[in-house]
């Protein structure tokens, strides 16, 4: 990577050290880094003793005798649900709120840890009654309701393996995931609320399981009360069976390496990969990161992660990490803009949220809507803000801190993946002097680096590929049913190192800046330019709200940069010369080589239901190809608008 091509991000020289008040009360201090560096396995050993309750101690912290197949806390036994629920009740915190649940229509429910213990116990008894046992797979296809958390913990409690499928996925996607895992039971609901309307889930399950020979029963939660088709031999209402069970269930200890769950994520080929996570190491790292990265104080904080539980962020930072730590959290069912754009800020105000964890896409959407909307709410309870899922551009980072965080809160940009299971690279809010746009440093106990094509560690000031050089407790153990694909995808690109698939750069201080997936890095006239970097330059322009950049093949330069931008409301249509203005702006921010070949002003960008921009489709448009699969788009019609816009402008 050339240094001038990276100059935009690295020109970012604003620094946000923690305030002395924050640092003085923070859970994590700089001593953690020293301790982990001195003896990494001893460090994890101590964390495992302090953060979790074990039925049997382990004989060995890490068994790495057969890489890349790791075993952590070998011989240890614990029950994940006991750790997330019962032990808090036993410690006298049964009355503490575990979940403030807010339904989209405005209904709400409060579950204390004692309530959660009763519900999880009943659900565990119900699963057993339905013939589900240790090692069986259970597909969960539910909206954001308390029963989703209960269902996951009930599986964990009896040692069944859950496979949560995001409620926005189609019947076909659900079917392929159920079949890959050979799930015995599907847990779903009649529907959930999104944008003011009940959306349905049961019809997709009916369609899917018609072609799923492994499924015996479908357990259905009533949420919306809409009519559903019913198969008496197969379908069971949650309230009928769960409600009738005894509220007591004795949790059995399970092996540290027993599979906790499978979660499917898309890879470079069409077939989704079933990422397999196990129990002890996974629970440990989610609890450890949740406590230290968000500075959680379980007695006083109100934590809110806005992710859907169907993604890994929901697994690790709604269910396992926060509950293992005995946190009080908010779970919100619906969309951020219903009934109006200030809904999230109403939720923050209503529950006095202190820690907020969300994604850059959401932040940029709020920027587009203007700061008056959050400005009308009292957000003064917030004390830590987190970001996850994509690189956050410095402008969005600064806006987040200033407008949402009152220019006061630390912002933690957390890098990790479905595969890593938990946060890997992030500032520590009471320790790190934050740099907007950089995830900065591997957490204590984690070892990351940046290497070049040949696998050599690059010096500070240079870019390359992000790798993880030592195994970590919450690492994926394999791809479900496909060890070879696990080896090929992650462990073959560089010897003995995990290849994350992300481009990264180390600055002169050795801090890490994530530059997007390596498949999104463009090569223009032999210069490698990150799409992220050009986007960052574009959104740093006052007229731009959002931007997506792709490298389109170009006969002269190899690739040419094509940018799709959404203008801010205040910019109107941007004026006749907006394209020239933006090209010049990028040239000014990064250098003439980064000037987009084409800039297209659009009204929307194609996003998946989880909010990721689908650059693949934009590349298809930019290269005049027929569009690839648009099924995973939140709104498939977006592509028509964009294609029409392109043909009329070129
Ligand atoms: C990207 C989500 C930059 C990255 C937890 C990674 C990020 C992929 C960040 C994993 C971040 C996630 N900065 N990029 N803070 N967090 N990513 O599996 O490309 O949905 O490889 O896990 O998201 O996405 P996944």
mmCIF file of C-alpha atoms in Angstrom, residues 48 278 468:
data_model
loop_
_atom_site.group_PDB
_atom_site.id
_atom_site.type_symbol
_atom_site.label_atom_id
_atom_site.label_comp_id
_atom_site.label_asym_id
_atom_site.label_seq_id
_atom_site.Cartn_x
_atom_site.Cartn_y
_atom_site.Cartn_z
ATOM 1 C CA UNK A 48 -11.390 -17.601 33.716
ATOM 2 C CA UNK A 278 -17.800 -23.757 22.074
ATOM 3 C CA UNK A 468 -4.089 -12.961 14.473
#
